Coordinates of C-alpha atoms in Angstrom, one line a residue:
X1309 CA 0.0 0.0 0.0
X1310 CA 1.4 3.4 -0.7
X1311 CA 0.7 7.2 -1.3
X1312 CA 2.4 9.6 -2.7
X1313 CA 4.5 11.7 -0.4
X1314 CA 2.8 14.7 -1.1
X1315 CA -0.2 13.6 0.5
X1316 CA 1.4 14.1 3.9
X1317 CA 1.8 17.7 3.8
X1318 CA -0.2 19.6 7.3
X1319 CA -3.3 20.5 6.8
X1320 CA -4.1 24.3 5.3
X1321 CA -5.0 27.0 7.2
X1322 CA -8.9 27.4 6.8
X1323 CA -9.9 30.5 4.1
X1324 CA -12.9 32.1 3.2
X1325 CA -14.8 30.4 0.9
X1326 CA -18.0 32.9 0.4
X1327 CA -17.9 33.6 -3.5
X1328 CA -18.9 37.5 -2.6
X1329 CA -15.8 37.6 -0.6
X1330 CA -13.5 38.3 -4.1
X1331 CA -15.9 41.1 -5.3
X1332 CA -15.9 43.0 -1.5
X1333 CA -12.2 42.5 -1.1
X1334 CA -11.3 43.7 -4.6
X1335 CA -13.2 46.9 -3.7
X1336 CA -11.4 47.7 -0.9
X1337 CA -8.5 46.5 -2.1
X1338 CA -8.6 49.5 -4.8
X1339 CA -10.0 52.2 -2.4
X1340 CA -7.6 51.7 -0.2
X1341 CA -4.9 51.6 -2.5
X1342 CA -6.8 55.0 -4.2
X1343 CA -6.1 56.8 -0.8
X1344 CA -2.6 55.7 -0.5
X1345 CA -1.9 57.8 -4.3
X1346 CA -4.1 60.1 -3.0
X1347 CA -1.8 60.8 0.3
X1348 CA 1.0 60.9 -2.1
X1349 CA 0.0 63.3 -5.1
X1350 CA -0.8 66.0 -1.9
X1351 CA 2.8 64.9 -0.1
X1352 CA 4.2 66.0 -3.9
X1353 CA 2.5 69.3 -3.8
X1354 CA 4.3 70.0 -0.7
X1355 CA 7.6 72.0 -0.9
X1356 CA 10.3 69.3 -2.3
X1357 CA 12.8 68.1 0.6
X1358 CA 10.0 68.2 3.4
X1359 CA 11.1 66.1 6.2
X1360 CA 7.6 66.6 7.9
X1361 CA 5.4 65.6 5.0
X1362 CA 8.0 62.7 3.8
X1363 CA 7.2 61.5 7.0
X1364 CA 3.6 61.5 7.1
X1365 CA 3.6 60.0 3.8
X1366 CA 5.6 57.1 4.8
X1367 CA 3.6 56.6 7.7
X1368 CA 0.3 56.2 5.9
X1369 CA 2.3 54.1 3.3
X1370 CA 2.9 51.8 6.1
X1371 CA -0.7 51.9 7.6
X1372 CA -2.1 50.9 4.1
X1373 CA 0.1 48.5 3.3
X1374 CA -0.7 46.6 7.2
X1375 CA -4.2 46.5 6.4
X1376 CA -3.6 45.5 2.8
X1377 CA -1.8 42.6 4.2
X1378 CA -3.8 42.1 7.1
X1379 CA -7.0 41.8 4.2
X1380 CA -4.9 39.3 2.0
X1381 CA -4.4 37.1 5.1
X1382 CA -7.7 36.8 5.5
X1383 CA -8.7 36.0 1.5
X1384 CA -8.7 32.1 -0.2
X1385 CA -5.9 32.6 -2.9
X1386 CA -8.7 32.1 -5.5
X1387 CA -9.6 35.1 -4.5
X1388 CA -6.7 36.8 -4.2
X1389 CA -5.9 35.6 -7.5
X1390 CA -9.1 37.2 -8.6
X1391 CA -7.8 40.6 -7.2
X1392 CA -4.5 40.8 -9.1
X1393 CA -6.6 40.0 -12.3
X1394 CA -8.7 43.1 -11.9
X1395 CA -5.6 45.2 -11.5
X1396 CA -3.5 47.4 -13.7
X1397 CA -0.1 46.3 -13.6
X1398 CA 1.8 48.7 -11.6
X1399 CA -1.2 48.2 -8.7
X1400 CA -1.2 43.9 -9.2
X1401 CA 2.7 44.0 -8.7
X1402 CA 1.9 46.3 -5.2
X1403 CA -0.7 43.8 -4.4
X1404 CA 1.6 41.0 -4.7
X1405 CA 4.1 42.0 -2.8
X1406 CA 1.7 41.7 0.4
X1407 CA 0.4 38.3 -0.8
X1408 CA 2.4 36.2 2.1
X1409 CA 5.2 33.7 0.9
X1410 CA 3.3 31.0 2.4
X1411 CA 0.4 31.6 0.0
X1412 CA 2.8 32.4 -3.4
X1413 CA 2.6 28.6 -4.7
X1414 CA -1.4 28.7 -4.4
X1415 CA -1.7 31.8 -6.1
X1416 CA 0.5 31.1 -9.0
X1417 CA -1.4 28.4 -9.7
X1418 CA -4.7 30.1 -9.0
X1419 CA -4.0 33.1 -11.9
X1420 CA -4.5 33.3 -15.9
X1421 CA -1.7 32.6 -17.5
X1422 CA -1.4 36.0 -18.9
X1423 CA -1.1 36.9 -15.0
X1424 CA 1.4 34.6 -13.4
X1425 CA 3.7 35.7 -15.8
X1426 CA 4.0 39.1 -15.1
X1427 CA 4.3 37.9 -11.2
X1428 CA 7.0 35.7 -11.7
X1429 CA 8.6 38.2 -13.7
X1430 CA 8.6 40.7 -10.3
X1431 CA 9.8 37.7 -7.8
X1432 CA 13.6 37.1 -7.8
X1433 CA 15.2 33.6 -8.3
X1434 CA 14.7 33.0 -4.4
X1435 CA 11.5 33.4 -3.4
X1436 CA 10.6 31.5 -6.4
X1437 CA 12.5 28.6 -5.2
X1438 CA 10.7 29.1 -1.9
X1439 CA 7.3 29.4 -4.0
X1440 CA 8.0 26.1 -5.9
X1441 CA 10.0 23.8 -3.8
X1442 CA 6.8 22.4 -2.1
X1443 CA 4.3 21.6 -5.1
X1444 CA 3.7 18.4 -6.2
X1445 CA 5.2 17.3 -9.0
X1446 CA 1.8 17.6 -11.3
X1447 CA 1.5 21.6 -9.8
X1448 CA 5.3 22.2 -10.4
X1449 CA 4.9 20.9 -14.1
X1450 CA 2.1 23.4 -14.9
X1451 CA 4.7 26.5 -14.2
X1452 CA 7.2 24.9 -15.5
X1453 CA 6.9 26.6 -19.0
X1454 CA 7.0 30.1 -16.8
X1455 CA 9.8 29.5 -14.9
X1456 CA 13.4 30.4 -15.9
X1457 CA 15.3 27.0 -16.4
X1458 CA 17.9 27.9 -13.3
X1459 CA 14.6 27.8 -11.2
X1460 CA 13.1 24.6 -12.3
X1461 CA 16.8 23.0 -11.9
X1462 CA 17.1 23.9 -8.5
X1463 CA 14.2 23.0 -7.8
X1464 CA 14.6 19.3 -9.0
X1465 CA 17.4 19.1 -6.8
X1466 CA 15.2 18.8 -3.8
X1467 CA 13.2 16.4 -4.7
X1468 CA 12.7 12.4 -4.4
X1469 CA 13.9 10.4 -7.4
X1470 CA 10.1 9.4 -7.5
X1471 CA 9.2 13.0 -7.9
X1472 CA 11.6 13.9 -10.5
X1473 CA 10.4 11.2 -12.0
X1474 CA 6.8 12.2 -12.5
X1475 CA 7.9 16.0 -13.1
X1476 CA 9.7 14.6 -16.1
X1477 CA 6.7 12.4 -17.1
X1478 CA 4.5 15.2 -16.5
X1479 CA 6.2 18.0 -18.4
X1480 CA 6.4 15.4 -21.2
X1481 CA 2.9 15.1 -22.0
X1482 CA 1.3 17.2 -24.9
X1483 CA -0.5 20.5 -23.7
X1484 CA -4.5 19.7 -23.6
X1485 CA -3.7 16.3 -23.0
X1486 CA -4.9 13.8 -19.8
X1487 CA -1.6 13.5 -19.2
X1488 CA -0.6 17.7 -18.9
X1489 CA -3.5 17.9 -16.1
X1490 CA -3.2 14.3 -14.6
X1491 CA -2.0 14.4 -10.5
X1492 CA 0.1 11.7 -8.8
X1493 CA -1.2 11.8 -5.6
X1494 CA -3.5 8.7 -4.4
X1495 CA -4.3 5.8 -2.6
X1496 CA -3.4 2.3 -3.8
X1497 CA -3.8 -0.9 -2.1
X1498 CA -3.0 -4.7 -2.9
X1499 CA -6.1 -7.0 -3.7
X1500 CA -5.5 -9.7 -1.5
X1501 CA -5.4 -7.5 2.1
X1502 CA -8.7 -7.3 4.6
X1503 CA -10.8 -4.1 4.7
X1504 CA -9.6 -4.0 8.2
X1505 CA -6.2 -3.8 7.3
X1506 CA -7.2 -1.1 4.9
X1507 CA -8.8 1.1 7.4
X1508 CA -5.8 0.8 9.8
X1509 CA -3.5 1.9 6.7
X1510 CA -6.0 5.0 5.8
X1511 CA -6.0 6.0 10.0
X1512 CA -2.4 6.5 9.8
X1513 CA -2.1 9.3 7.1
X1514 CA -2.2 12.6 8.0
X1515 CA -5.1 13.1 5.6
X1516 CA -6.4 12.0 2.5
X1517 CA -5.5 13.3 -1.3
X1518 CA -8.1 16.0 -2.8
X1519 CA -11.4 14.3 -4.1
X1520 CA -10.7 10.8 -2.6
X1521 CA -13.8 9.2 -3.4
X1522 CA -12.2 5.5 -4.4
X1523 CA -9.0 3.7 -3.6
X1524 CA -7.3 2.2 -6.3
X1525 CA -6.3 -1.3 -6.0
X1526 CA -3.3 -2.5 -7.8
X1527 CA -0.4 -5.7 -8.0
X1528 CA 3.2 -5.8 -7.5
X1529 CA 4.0 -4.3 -11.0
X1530 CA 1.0 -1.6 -10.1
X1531 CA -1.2 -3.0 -13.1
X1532 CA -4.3 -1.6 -12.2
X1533 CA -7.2 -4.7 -11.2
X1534 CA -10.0 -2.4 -9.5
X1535 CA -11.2 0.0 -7.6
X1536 CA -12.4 0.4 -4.0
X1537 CA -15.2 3.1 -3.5
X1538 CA -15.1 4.8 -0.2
X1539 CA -18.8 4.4 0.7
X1540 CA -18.4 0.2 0.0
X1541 CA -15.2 0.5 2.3
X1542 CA -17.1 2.0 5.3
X1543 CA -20.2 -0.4 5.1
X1544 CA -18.7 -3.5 4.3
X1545 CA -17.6 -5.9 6.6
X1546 CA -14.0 -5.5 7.9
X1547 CA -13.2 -9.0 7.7
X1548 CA -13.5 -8.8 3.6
X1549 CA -10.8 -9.1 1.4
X1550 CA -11.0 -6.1 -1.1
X1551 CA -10.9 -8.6 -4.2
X1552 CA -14.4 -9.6 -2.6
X1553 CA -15.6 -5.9 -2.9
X1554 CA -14.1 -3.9 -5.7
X1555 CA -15.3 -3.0 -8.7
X1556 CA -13.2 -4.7 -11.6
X1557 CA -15.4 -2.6 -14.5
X1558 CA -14.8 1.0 -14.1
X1559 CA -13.3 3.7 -17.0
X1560 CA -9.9 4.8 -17.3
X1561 CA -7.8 7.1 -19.3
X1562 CA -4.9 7.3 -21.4
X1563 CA -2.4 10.2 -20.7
X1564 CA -2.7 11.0 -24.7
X1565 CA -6.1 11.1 -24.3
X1566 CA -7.8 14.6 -24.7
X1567 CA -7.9 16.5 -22.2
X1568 CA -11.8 17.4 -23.2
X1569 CA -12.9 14.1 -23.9
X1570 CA -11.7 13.4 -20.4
X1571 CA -14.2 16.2 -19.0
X1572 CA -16.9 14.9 -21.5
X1573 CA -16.5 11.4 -19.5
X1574 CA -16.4 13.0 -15.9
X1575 CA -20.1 14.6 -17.3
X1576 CA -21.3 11.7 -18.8
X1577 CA -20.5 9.1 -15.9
X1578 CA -20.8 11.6 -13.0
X1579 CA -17.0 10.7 -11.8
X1580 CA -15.3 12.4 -9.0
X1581 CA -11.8 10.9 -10.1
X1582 CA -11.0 8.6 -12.8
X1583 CA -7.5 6.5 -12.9
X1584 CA -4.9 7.0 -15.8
X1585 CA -3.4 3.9 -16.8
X1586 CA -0.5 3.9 -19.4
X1587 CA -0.3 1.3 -22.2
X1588 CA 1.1 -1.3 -20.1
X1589 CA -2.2 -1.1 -17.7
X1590 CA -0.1 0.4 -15.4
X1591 CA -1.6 2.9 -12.7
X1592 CA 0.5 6.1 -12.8
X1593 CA -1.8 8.8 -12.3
X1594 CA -5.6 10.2 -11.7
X1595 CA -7.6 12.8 -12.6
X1596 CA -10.1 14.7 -10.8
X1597 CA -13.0 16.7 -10.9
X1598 CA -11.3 19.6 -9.7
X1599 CA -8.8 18.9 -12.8
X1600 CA -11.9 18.9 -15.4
X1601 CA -13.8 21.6 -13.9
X1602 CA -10.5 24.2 -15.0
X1603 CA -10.5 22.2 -18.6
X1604 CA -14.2 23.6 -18.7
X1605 CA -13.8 26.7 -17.5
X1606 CA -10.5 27.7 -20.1
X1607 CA -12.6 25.6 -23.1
X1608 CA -15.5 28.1 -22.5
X1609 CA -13.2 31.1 -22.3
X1610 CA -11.4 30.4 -25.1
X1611 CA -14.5 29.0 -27.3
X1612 CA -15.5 32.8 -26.4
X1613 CA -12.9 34.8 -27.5
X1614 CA -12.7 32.4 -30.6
X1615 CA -15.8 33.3 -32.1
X1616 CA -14.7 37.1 -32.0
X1617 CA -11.1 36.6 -33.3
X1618 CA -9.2 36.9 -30.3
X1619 CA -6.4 35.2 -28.0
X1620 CA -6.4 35.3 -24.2
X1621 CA -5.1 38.6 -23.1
X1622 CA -4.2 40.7 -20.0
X1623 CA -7.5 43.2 -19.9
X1624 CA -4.7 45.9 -18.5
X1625 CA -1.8 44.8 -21.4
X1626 CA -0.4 47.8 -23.3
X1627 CA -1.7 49.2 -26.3
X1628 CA 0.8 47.4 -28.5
X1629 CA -0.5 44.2 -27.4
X1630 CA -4.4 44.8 -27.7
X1631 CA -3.7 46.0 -31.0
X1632 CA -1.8 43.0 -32.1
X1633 CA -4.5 40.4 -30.7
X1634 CA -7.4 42.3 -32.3
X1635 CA -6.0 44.2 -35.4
X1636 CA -6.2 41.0 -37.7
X1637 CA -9.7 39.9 -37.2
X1638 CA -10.7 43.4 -37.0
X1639 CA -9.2 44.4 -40.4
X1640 CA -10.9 41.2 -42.0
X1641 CA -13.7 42.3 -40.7
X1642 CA -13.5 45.4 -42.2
X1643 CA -12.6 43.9 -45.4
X1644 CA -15.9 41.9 -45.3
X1645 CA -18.1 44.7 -44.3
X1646 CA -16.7 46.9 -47.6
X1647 CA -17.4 43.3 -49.2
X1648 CA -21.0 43.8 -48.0
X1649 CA -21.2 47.3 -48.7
X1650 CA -19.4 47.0 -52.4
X1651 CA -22.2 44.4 -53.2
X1652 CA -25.1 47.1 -51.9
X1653 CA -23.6 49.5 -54.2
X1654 CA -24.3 47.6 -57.5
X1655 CA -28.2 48.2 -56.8
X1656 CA -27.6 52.1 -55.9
X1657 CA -30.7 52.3 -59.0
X1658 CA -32.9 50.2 -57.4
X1659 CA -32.7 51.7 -54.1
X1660 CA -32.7 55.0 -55.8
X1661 CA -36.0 54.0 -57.5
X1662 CA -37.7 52.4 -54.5
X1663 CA -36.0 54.1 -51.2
X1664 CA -37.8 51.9 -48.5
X1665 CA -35.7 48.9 -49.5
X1666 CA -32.9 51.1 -47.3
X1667 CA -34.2 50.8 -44.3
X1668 CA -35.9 47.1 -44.8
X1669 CA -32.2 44.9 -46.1
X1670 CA -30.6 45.7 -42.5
X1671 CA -33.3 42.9 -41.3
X1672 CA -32.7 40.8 -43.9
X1673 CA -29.1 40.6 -43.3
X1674 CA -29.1 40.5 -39.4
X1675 CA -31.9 38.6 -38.9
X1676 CA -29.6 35.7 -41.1
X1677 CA -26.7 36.4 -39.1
X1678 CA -28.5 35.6 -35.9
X1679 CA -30.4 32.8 -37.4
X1680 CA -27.0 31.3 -38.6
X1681 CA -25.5 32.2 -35.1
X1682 CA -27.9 29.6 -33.5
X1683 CA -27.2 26.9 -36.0
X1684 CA -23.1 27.3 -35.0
X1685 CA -23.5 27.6 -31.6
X1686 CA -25.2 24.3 -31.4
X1687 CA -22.5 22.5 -33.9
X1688 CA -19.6 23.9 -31.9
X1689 CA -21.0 22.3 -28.9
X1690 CA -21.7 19.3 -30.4
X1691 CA -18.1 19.3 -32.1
X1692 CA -16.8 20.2 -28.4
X1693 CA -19.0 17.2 -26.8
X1694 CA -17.5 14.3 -29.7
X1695 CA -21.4 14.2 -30.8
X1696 CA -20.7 14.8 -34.5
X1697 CA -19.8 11.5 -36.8
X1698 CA -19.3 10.7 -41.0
X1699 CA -22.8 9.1 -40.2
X1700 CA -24.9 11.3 -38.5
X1701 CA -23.5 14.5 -40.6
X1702 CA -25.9 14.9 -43.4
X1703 CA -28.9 14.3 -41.2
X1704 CA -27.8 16.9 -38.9
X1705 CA -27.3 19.6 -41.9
X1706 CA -30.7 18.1 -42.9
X1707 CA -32.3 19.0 -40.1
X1708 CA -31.0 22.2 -39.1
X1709 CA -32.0 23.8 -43.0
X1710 CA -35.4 22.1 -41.9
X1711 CA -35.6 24.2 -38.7
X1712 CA -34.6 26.8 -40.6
X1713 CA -37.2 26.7 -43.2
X1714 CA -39.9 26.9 -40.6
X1715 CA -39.0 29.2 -38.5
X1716 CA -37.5 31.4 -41.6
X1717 CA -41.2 30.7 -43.5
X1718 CA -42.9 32.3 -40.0
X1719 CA -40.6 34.9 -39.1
X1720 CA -41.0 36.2 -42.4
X1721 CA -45.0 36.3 -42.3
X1722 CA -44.1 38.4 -39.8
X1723 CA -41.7 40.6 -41.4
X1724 CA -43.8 40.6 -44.8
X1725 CA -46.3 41.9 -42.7
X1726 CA -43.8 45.2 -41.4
X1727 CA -42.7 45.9 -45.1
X1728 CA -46.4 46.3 -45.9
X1729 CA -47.0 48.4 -43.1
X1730 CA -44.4 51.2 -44.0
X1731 CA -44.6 50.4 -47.8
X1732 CA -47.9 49.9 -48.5
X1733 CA -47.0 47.2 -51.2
X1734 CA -47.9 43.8 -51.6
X1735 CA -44.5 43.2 -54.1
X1736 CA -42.1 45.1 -51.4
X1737 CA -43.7 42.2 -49.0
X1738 CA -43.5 39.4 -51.0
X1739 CA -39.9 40.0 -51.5
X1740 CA -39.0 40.8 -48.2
X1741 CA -40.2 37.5 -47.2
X1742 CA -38.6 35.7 -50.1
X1743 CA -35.0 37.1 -49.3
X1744 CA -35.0 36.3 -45.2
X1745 CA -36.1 32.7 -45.6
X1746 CA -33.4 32.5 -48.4
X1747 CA -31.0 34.4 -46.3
X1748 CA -31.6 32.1 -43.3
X1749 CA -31.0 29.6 -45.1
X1750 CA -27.5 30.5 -46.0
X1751 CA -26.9 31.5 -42.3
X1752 CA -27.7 28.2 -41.2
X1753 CA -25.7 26.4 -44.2
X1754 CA -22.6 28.9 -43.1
X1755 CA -23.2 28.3 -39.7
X1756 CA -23.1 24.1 -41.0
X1757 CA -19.7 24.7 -42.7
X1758 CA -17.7 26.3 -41.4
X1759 CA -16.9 25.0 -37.7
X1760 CA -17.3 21.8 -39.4
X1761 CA -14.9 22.8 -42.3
X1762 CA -12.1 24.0 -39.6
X1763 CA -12.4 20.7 -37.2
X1764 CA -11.6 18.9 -40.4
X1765 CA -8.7 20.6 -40.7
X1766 CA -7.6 20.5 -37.6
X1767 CA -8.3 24.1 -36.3
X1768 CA -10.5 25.5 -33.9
X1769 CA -14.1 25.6 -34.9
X1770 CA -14.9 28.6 -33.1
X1771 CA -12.3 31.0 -33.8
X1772 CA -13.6 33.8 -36.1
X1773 CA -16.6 32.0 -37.2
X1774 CA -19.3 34.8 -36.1
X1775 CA -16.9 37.3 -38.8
X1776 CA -17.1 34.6 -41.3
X1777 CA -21.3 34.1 -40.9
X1778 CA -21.7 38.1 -40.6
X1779 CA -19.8 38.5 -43.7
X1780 CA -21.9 35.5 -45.7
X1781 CA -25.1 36.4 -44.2
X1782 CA -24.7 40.6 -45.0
X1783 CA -23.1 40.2 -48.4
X1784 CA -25.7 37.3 -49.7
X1785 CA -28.6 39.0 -47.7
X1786 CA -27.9 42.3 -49.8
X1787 CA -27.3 40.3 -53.1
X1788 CA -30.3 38.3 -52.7
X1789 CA -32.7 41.7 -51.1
X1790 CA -31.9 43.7 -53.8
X1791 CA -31.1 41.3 -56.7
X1792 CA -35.1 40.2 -56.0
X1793 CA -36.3 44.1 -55.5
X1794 CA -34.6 44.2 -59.4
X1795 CA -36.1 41.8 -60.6
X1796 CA -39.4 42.0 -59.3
X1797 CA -40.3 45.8 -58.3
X1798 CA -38.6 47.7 -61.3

């Protein structure tokens, strides 16, 4: 039976957990911080060289930065990783030099990457040393890339040949993989021992890995043979060898495995932890929930910034670097809306002739663009969740120009319905409804294509596609508003 040595480290010191706390801390974090600059722009108005209002300066310095400190003691470091988010720089780099050394490892691995950069940056080669020597192996791998080399070297020196071991296995799994988010720390006991024995083995540790919720139960070669739930521990007879009890069919994951289908099985099977075995059926790691619930939450995040065109970025990073994450998208963007606008232009007689088709293509071409918008939301998600197959393809693009067509056909009634109203035409009508259910229709064919189009080719499905559809459904929705209106009104 044995447990990682990490697993032995004292108990934390009990936080805050209240999810308000961040947003109430964060506020006093900057007023307090706004009356310390305060204190010093009237200090600077004084006559330069005066000892007296140095002095008071320094002293109020002092008392904000106590109860700075004294309010980051009492924060989770979730929260206070929350805080140095919501900061400029200059103020986060304050803020962080409060944050207690005891608490530097948490909140390094608490922050956006975009963060923890710029606070390693500020900490010298010591304190990061200090910061770092006590993760676990599977923590110290996700900084890794951050570190500087000399930091990660020493650091190895202190460790247990076990350790470095996994560090190295760990830092040698692809990014988004089972194997890049995969933890070492667990229980593992041999089949042929009582529950009794068991129990007395669990007693003796100082407490029990995160998200414990089944023991593994493994040979001499640690080939995985079962698993031991904690409930079916506690009720079952002591005297019971754990062969008797386990569960020999249970799921498990390769550390190539996806790092997202892994959370798609955790949501599927309702799993707490799941074992990763390598291709040997050996037992050399686990993953938990808390592991799949920060897949999730960085999937979502960057699924949102796909769409628009843009990376992960500091909200506080210079100009230079705003400008670089969101100039390419934007400029294609422009390129499609002049796209859009150059195609308008060809009917400048029609509109000319019959004014009210002005103000009536704007619907055509957004109502498309939000028709097409639902159609790729729901085949992104279904990409993201594995749901999408060679066979069941064409009966999904089936389907959603079906749904299309019916809700196109009776959002246009009532549409047709508006363009008589303000035109007073029965023909301005006709072809207003004509050209939305056409130009739904090529929303949701657009919003079909082209996430499916990129996941063939490897590429995110969701980066840029709401420029793409805005650029088919406004150009097309022109063409096919006016190019009926020319055929049909003059």
């Amino acid at each position: 039976m044995t447990q990682s040595a990490a697993a032995q480290k004292p108990p934390a010191t009990p936080r805050r957990l209240d999810p308000e706390d961040a947003q109430h801390a964060l506020a006093e974090v900057q007023e307090r911080l706004r009356r310390q600059q305060l204190v010093a722009d009237l200090v600077h108005r004084q006559e330069e060289g005066d000892a007296k209002a140095n002095l008071v300066e320094d002293l109020v310095h002092r008392q904000h930065e106590a109860e700075l400190k004294t309010l980051l003691d009492g924060l989770h470091p979730a929260d206070i990783a929350f805080i140095l988010e919501s900061l400029p720089k200059d103020e986060r780099q304050t803020i962080w030099k409060l944050v207690s050394p005891e608490h530097d490892a948490d909140v390094l691995l608490e922050v956006e990457d975009w963060v923890r950069e710029s606070l390693i940056e500020a900490m010298d080669r010591q304190d990061l040393v200090a910061a770092t020597g006590n993760m676990d192996a599977d923590e110290l791998a996700d900084l890794a890339p951050d570190l500087p080399p000399d930091v990660v070297a020493e650091v190895q020196k202190g460790l247990t040949e076990e350790e470095r071991a996994q560090l190295l296995e760990a830092m040698g799994y692809p990014e988004d993989s089972v194997g890049a988010i995969m933890d070492f720390e667990m229980v593992r006991v041999r089949e042929d021992v009582t529950l009794e024995v068991v129990l007395r083995y669990l007693r003796r540790l100082h407490e029990l890995p995160d998200h414990t919720d089944q023991i593994f139960v493994v040979d001499r070669q640690d080939k995985l043979q079962g698993i031991l739930p904690l409930s079916r521990l506690l009720v079952s007879e002591p005297e019971t060898e754990v062969r008797a009890v386990m569960n020999s069919d249970f799921l498990t994951l390769n550390p190539l495995d996806s790092d997202a289908d892994a959370a798609g099985a955790f949501e599927r099977y309702d799993l707490v932890s799941a074992p990763v075995m390598d291709d040997q059926g050996r037992l050399i790691g686990r993953v938990t929930i808390a592991d799949v619930v920060d897949v999730m939450r960085e999937d979502s995040q960057e699924q949102a910034l796909s769409r628009a065109g843009l990376q992960e970025e500091d909200i506080f990073a210079p100009v230079s670097t705003a400008l670089r994450n969101r100039a390419p998208w934007l400029l294609f963007n422009l390129c499609t809306a002049a796209t859009a606008s150059f195609v308008a232009s060809q009917f400048e007689g029609t509109v000319s002739q019959i004014v009210i088709l002005a103000f009536l293509m704007s619907i055509v071409a957004g109502i498309g663009g939000n028709s097409g918008n639902q159609t790729m939301t729901l085949i992104i998600r279904a990409l993201a969740m594995g749901r999408i197959t060679g066979r069941n393809l064409w009966q999904l693009v089936k389907r959603e120009l079906f749904v299309t067509l019916m809700v196109g056909l009776c959002g246009s009634l009532v549409a047709a319905l508006f363009a008589w109203a303000i035109s007073h035409s029965v023909s301005i009508a006709l072809v207003m409804m004509a050209a939305m259910v056409c130009n739904m229709l090529v929303g949701a064919s657009v919003g079909v294509l082209v996430p499916m189009v990129r996941a063939r080719f490897g590429k995110d499905p969701a980066m840029g596609s709401s420029v793409l559809l805005t650029f088919a459904t406004d150009s097309l929705g022109f063409f096919i508003f006016l190019g009926l209106a020319t055929i049909f009104l003059l």
